[in-house]
Amino acid sequence: ATTLGASAAQTGRYFGTAVAANKLSDATYVGILNREFTMVTPENEMKWDATEPTQGQFTYANADRIVNHARANGMRVRGHALAWHSQQPGWAQNLSGTALRSAMVNHVTQVATYYRGKIYAWDVVNEAFADGGTGARRDSNLQRTGNDWIEVAFRAARAADPTAKLCYNDYNTDGQNAKSNAVYAMVQDFKARGVPIDCVGFQSHFNSASPVPADYQANLQRFANLGVDVQITELDIEGSGSAQADNYARVVRACLAVSRCIGITVWGIRDTDSWRASGTPLLFDGSGNKKPAYTATLDALNSG
Ligand code: G3I
């Protein structure tokens, strides 16, 4: 097939991108989006600061623009993110204890209810584990409400939207290390105790300091073996030319080799759309031209 989405669909997978609402008026951007992608993740518009800027007052206009565009063009939506230590509105940053816990549960419930039936998968909890060798939870105001905050968020999301897949999403968990071991243990525990979890997202932000791990496929596979889907949720890889292209192909091949790796999302369309202030980590250049990384990704999808 000749597009990322159609090529991924040959093996039953999706190929997605992060989308920013304020770029939906950019014809080049929308042209590539509609041609290439079958899944969309709002880059910022569903986060807590965007959807509940004042406690109890919900604003969905920007998120709705993305959801409506996706659905009108036959794309599905990954919701991102219901509970996260970052990008909280100021009022939530100033809460703690039971007040914060109640606010979090209400937020998860309200947003998941508002989008009930329209979201393929939710990143219910994002980035809850610490970097480094401890395997500990990340310290945050949410973590300080009690270690059960993650499972409470998953149960609230399930109750609000029983058909959405519920994911845990994180970075630096792409290979086997202390952080991914800790997430693995949590997922294993959730499955054993019946806490609703359907998928694990591997953000996969790669650069020279954090390259595509040698055991990427093995790590995806061990999570899949727990009985969850795995998804590559925020892929970008610093570099250029054939080296970058080879790395993208490696990521695609790893996913295709794991039957429960059901889709890949890149974190933006053109290099100029990337959250990385400088650099060229995506599949299209600033003018919207296909890069060698695009061709390598397409070819790898087609050989799957
Ligand atoms: O919307 C405001 C605007 O009103 C203001 O004038 C401007 C000035 O700074 O900031 C704008 O907000 C920015 C927002 O992006 C929208 O552009 C924030 O400052 C900026 O921090 C925010 O960055 C986002 C970042 O998450 C925040 O943590 C990136 O776009 C987004 O790509 C990035 O995505 C995260 C995932 O959610 C989770 N995993 C890591 C990934 C990369 O950091």
Coordinates of C-alpha atoms and ligand atoms in Angstrom, one line a residue:
A1 CA 0.0 0.0 0.0
T2 CA 1.1 3.6 -0.5
T3 CA 0.2 5.3 2.7
L4 CA 1.2 4.7 6.3
G5 CA -2.4 4.0 7.4
A6 CA -3.2 1.6 4.6
S7 CA 0.1 -0.2 4.9
A8 CA -0.5 -0.7 8.7
A9 CA -4.0 -1.8 8.0
Q10 CA -2.7 -4.8 5.9
T11 CA -1.7 -6.4 9.2
G12 CA -4.7 -5.1 11.1
R13 CA -2.9 -2.2 12.7
Y14 CA -3.4 1.5 12.9
F15 CA -0.9 4.3 12.2
G16 CA -1.5 7.5 14.0
T17 CA -0.1 10.9 14.8
A18 CA -0.4 13.6 17.5
V19 CA -2.6 16.5 16.2
A20 CA -2.7 20.1 17.5
A21 CA -6.1 21.8 17.1
N22 CA -4.6 25.1 16.0
K23 CA -3.0 23.4 12.9
L24 CA -6.3 22.1 11.5
S25 CA -6.5 25.3 9.4
D26 CA -3.1 24.5 7.8
A27 CA -3.9 22.9 4.4
T28 CA -0.5 21.2 4.1
Y29 CA -0.8 19.7 7.5
V30 CA -4.4 18.6 7.0
G31 CA -3.6 17.2 3.6
I32 CA -0.9 14.9 5.1
L33 CA -3.0 14.0 8.1
N34 CA -6.0 12.9 6.0
R35 CA -3.9 11.0 3.5
E36 CA -1.6 9.1 5.8
F37 CA -3.1 8.5 9.2
T38 CA -5.8 6.3 10.7
M39 CA -5.5 7.3 14.4
V40 CA -5.2 10.7 16.1
T41 CA -4.1 11.7 19.5
P42 CA -4.8 15.3 20.7
E43 CA -1.3 16.6 21.6
N44 CA -2.5 18.9 24.4
E45 CA -6.2 19.5 24.1
M46 CA -7.5 16.7 26.3
K47 CA -5.1 17.3 29.2
W48 CA -6.4 18.4 32.6
D49 CA -5.3 22.1 32.2
A50 CA -7.1 22.2 28.8
T51 CA -10.3 20.5 29.8
E52 CA -10.9 21.8 33.3
P53 CA -9.2 25.1 33.6
T54 CA -11.5 26.1 36.5
Q55 CA -12.6 23.4 38.9
G56 CA -15.9 21.9 37.8
Q57 CA -16.0 23.9 34.5
F58 CA -15.2 21.8 31.5
T59 CA -14.1 23.1 28.2
Y60 CA -14.0 20.8 25.2
A61 CA -14.0 23.1 22.2
N62 CA -10.4 22.4 21.1
A63 CA -10.5 18.7 21.8
D64 CA -13.8 18.5 20.0
R65 CA -12.3 20.1 16.9
I66 CA -9.8 17.2 16.7
V67 CA -12.3 14.5 17.6
N68 CA -14.8 15.8 15.0
H69 CA -12.1 16.1 12.3
A70 CA -10.9 12.6 13.0
R71 CA -14.3 11.0 13.0
A72 CA -15.4 12.9 9.9
N73 CA -12.4 11.6 8.1
G74 CA -12.6 8.0 9.2
M75 CA -9.8 8.1 11.8
R76 CA -10.1 6.8 15.4
V77 CA -9.0 8.7 18.5
R78 CA -6.6 7.9 21.3
G79 CA -7.5 10.0 24.3
H80 CA -4.5 11.6 26.1
A81 CA -4.4 11.9 29.1
L82 CA -6.9 11.6 32.0
A83 CA -4.5 11.6 35.1
W84 CA -1.0 13.0 34.9
H85 CA 1.3 14.9 37.3
S86 CA 2.1 17.5 34.6
Q87 CA -0.1 20.0 32.8
Q88 CA -2.5 20.2 35.7
P89 CA -4.5 23.4 36.0
G90 CA -3.3 25.7 38.8
W91 CA -6.2 24.9 41.1
A92 CA -5.4 21.2 41.0
Q93 CA -1.7 21.9 41.6
N94 CA -2.7 23.6 44.8
L95 CA -4.8 20.7 46.1
S96 CA -3.7 17.7 48.1
G97 CA -5.1 14.7 50.0
T98 CA -8.8 13.8 49.7
A99 CA -9.6 17.0 47.9
L100 CA -7.2 16.3 45.1
R101 CA -8.2 12.6 45.0
S102 CA -11.9 13.6 44.6
A103 CA -11.0 16.2 42.0
M104 CA -9.0 13.6 40.0
V105 CA -11.8 11.0 40.1
N106 CA -14.3 13.6 39.1
H107 CA -12.1 14.8 36.2
V108 CA -11.6 11.2 34.9
T109 CA -15.3 10.5 35.2
Q110 CA -16.4 13.8 33.5
V111 CA -14.0 13.7 30.6
A112 CA -14.4 9.9 29.9
T113 CA -18.2 10.3 30.1
Y114 CA -18.3 13.3 27.8
Y115 CA -16.3 11.3 25.1
R116 CA -18.0 8.0 25.9
G117 CA -18.2 5.9 22.7
K118 CA -15.9 8.2 20.7
I119 CA -12.5 7.1 22.0
Y120 CA -10.7 4.0 20.9
A121 CA -8.2 4.0 23.8
W122 CA -7.5 6.3 26.8
D123 CA -4.2 7.0 28.3
V124 CA -5.8 6.8 31.7
V125 CA -2.6 7.4 33.6
N126 CA 0.6 9.0 32.1
E127 CA 4.2 8.8 33.4
A128 CA 3.6 7.7 37.0
F129 CA 6.9 6.0 37.5
A130 CA 10.3 7.6 38.4
D131 CA 13.3 7.5 36.1
G132 CA 16.5 5.8 37.1
G133 CA 17.1 2.5 38.9
T134 CA 14.7 2.6 41.8
G135 CA 11.6 1.3 40.2
A136 CA 9.7 3.6 42.4
R137 CA 6.6 5.7 41.7
R138 CA 7.3 9.2 40.6
D139 CA 6.7 11.6 43.5
S140 CA 3.8 13.9 42.6
N141 CA 0.8 15.5 44.2
L142 CA -1.3 12.6 42.8
Q143 CA 1.1 9.9 44.2
R144 CA 0.9 11.6 47.6
T145 CA -2.9 11.0 47.7
G146 CA -2.1 7.3 48.1
N147 CA -0.5 4.5 46.1
D148 CA -3.9 3.3 44.9
W149 CA -4.5 6.5 42.8
I150 CA -3.6 4.7 39.6
E151 CA -6.1 1.8 40.0
V152 CA -8.8 4.3 41.2
A153 CA -8.3 6.2 38.0
F154 CA -8.6 3.1 35.9
R155 CA -11.8 2.0 37.7
A156 CA -13.4 5.4 37.2
A157 CA -12.5 5.4 33.5
R158 CA -14.0 2.0 33.0
A159 CA -17.2 3.0 34.8
A160 CA -17.5 6.1 32.7
D161 CA -16.7 4.5 29.3
P162 CA -17.0 0.8 29.3
T163 CA -16.0 0.3 25.7
A164 CA -12.8 2.4 25.5
K165 CA -9.5 0.5 25.9
L166 CA -7.7 1.7 29.0
C167 CA -4.0 2.2 28.7
Y168 CA -1.1 3.0 31.0
N169 CA 1.4 5.2 29.1
D170 CA 5.1 6.1 29.9
Y171 CA 8.5 6.9 28.5
N172 CA 11.9 5.3 29.2
T173 CA 10.0 2.0 29.5
D174 CA 10.7 1.0 25.9
G175 CA 13.5 -1.5 26.8
Q176 CA 13.9 -3.7 29.8
N177 CA 15.1 -1.7 32.8
A178 CA 14.1 -0.9 36.4
K179 CA 11.4 1.5 35.3
S180 CA 9.7 -0.9 32.8
N181 CA 10.1 -3.7 35.3
A182 CA 8.1 -1.6 37.8
V183 CA 5.4 -0.9 35.2
Y184 CA 5.4 -4.6 34.3
A185 CA 4.9 -5.6 38.0
M186 CA 2.0 -3.1 38.2
V187 CA 0.3 -4.5 35.1
Q188 CA 0.8 -8.0 36.4
D189 CA -0.8 -7.1 39.7
F190 CA -3.7 -5.3 38.1
K191 CA -4.5 -8.3 35.9
A192 CA -4.3 -10.6 38.9
R193 CA -6.6 -8.4 41.0
G194 CA -9.1 -7.5 38.2
V195 CA -8.2 -3.8 38.0
P196 CA -9.4 -2.9 34.5
I197 CA -6.4 -2.3 32.2
D198 CA -6.3 -3.2 28.5
C199 CA -3.1 -1.8 27.1
V200 CA 0.3 -0.3 27.8
G201 CA 1.6 2.6 25.8
F202 CA 5.3 2.9 25.0
Q203 CA 6.0 6.5 24.2
S204 CA 9.3 5.8 22.3
H205 CA 10.9 9.3 22.3
F206 CA 14.4 8.3 21.0
N207 CA 17.6 10.2 20.5
S208 CA 21.3 9.6 20.8
A209 CA 21.1 9.5 24.6
S210 CA 18.1 7.2 24.5
P211 CA 18.3 5.1 21.4
V212 CA 16.0 2.4 20.2
P213 CA 16.7 -0.4 22.7
A214 CA 18.2 -3.6 21.5
D215 CA 15.5 -5.5 23.5
Y216 CA 12.6 -3.3 22.4
Q217 CA 10.7 -6.2 20.8
A218 CA 11.4 -8.5 23.7
N219 CA 10.1 -5.8 26.1
L220 CA 6.9 -5.3 24.0
Q221 CA 6.4 -9.1 23.9
R222 CA 6.7 -9.6 27.7
F223 CA 4.0 -7.0 28.3
A224 CA 1.8 -8.6 25.6
N225 CA 2.3 -11.9 27.4
L226 CA 0.5 -10.4 30.4
G227 CA -2.7 -10.2 28.4
V228 CA -2.7 -6.6 27.4
D229 CA -2.3 -4.9 24.0
V230 CA 0.8 -2.8 23.5
Q231 CA 0.9 0.4 21.5
I232 CA 3.7 2.7 20.4
T233 CA 2.2 6.0 21.4
E234 CA 4.5 9.0 20.9
L235 CA 7.2 7.8 18.5
D236 CA 9.9 10.3 17.4
I237 CA 13.6 9.6 16.7
E238 CA 16.2 12.3 16.5
G239 CA 18.6 12.2 13.5
S240 CA 18.4 12.4 9.8
G241 CA 19.0 10.4 6.6
S242 CA 19.6 6.7 6.5
A243 CA 20.5 6.4 10.2
Q244 CA 17.2 7.8 11.2
A245 CA 15.4 5.8 8.6
D246 CA 17.0 2.6 9.8
N247 CA 15.8 3.4 13.4
Y248 CA 12.3 3.9 12.3
A249 CA 12.3 0.7 10.4
R250 CA 13.6 -1.1 13.5
V251 CA 10.7 0.2 15.5
V252 CA 8.1 -0.8 12.9
R253 CA 9.7 -4.3 12.6
A254 CA 9.6 -4.8 16.4
C255 CA 5.9 -3.9 16.5
L256 CA 5.0 -6.1 13.6
A257 CA 6.8 -9.0 15.3
V258 CA 4.5 -8.8 18.3
S259 CA 0.9 -9.8 17.4
R260 CA -0.5 -7.7 20.3
C261 CA 1.4 -4.6 19.2
I262 CA -1.7 -3.1 17.5
G263 CA -0.6 0.3 16.3
I264 CA 2.0 3.0 16.1
T265 CA 1.6 6.7 16.7
V266 CA 4.2 9.3 15.8
W267 CA 4.3 12.5 17.9
G268 CA 3.6 15.0 15.2
I269 CA 3.6 15.2 11.4
R270 CA 6.3 17.5 10.2
D271 CA 9.7 18.2 11.9
T272 CA 8.4 21.7 12.5
D273 CA 5.4 20.3 14.4
S274 CA 7.5 18.5 16.9
W275 CA 7.6 19.4 20.6
R276 CA 11.4 19.2 20.4
A277 CA 12.5 22.8 20.0
S278 CA 15.1 21.9 17.5
G279 CA 15.9 18.8 15.6
T280 CA 14.3 16.7 12.9
P281 CA 12.7 13.7 14.6
L282 CA 9.6 13.1 12.4
L283 CA 8.7 11.6 9.0
F284 CA 8.0 14.8 7.0
D285 CA 10.2 17.8 6.7
G286 CA 9.0 21.3 7.5
S287 CA 7.6 21.7 4.0
G288 CA 5.6 18.4 4.2
N289 CA 8.0 16.4 2.0
K290 CA 8.5 12.7 2.8
K291 CA 11.8 12.0 4.4
P292 CA 13.9 8.8 4.1
A293 CA 12.4 7.9 7.5
Y294 CA 9.0 8.0 5.9
T295 CA 10.0 5.6 3.1
A296 CA 11.7 3.2 5.5
T297 CA 8.6 3.2 7.7
L298 CA 6.3 2.6 4.8
D299 CA 8.5 -0.2 3.4
A300 CA 8.7 -1.9 6.8
L301 CA 4.9 -1.7 7.2
N302 CA 4.5 -3.3 3.8
S303 CA 6.9 -6.1 4.4
G304 CA 5.0 -7.1 7.6
Ligands
G3I1 O1 -1.2 27.0 25.0 C1 -0.1 27.8 25.6 C2 -0.2 29.2 25.1 O2 -1.4 29.8 25.5 C3 1.0 30.0 25.6 O3 1.0 31.2 25.1 C4 2.3 29.2 25.3 C5 3.5 29.9 25.8 O4 4.4 29.0 26.4 O5 2.3 28.0 25.8 C6 1.2 27.2 25.3 O6 1.2 25.9 25.9 C7 2.2 25.0 25.5 C8 1.6 23.8 24.9 O7 2.6 22.8 24.7 C9 0.8 24.1 23.7 O8 1.6 24.5 22.7 C10 3.1 24.7 26.7 O9 3.8 25.9 27.1 C11 4.0 23.6 26.4 O10 4.7 23.2 27.6 C12 3.2 22.4 25.8 O11 4.2 21.4 25.5 C13 3.6 20.1 25.4 C14 4.2 19.2 26.4 O12 3.7 17.9 26.2 C15 3.8 19.6 27.8 O13 4.2 18.7 28.8 C16 3.9 19.6 24.0 O14 3.2 20.4 23.0 C17 3.5 18.2 23.8 O15 4.0 17.6 22.6 C18 4.1 17.4 25.0 O16 3.7 16.0 24.9 C19 4.2 15.1 25.8 C20 3.0 14.1 26.1 O17 1.9 14.8 26.5 C21 3.5 13.1 27.2 N1 4.7 12.5 26.9 C22 5.8 13.4 26.5 C23 5.4 14.3 25.4 C24 6.6 15.2 25.0 O18 7.0 16.1 26.0

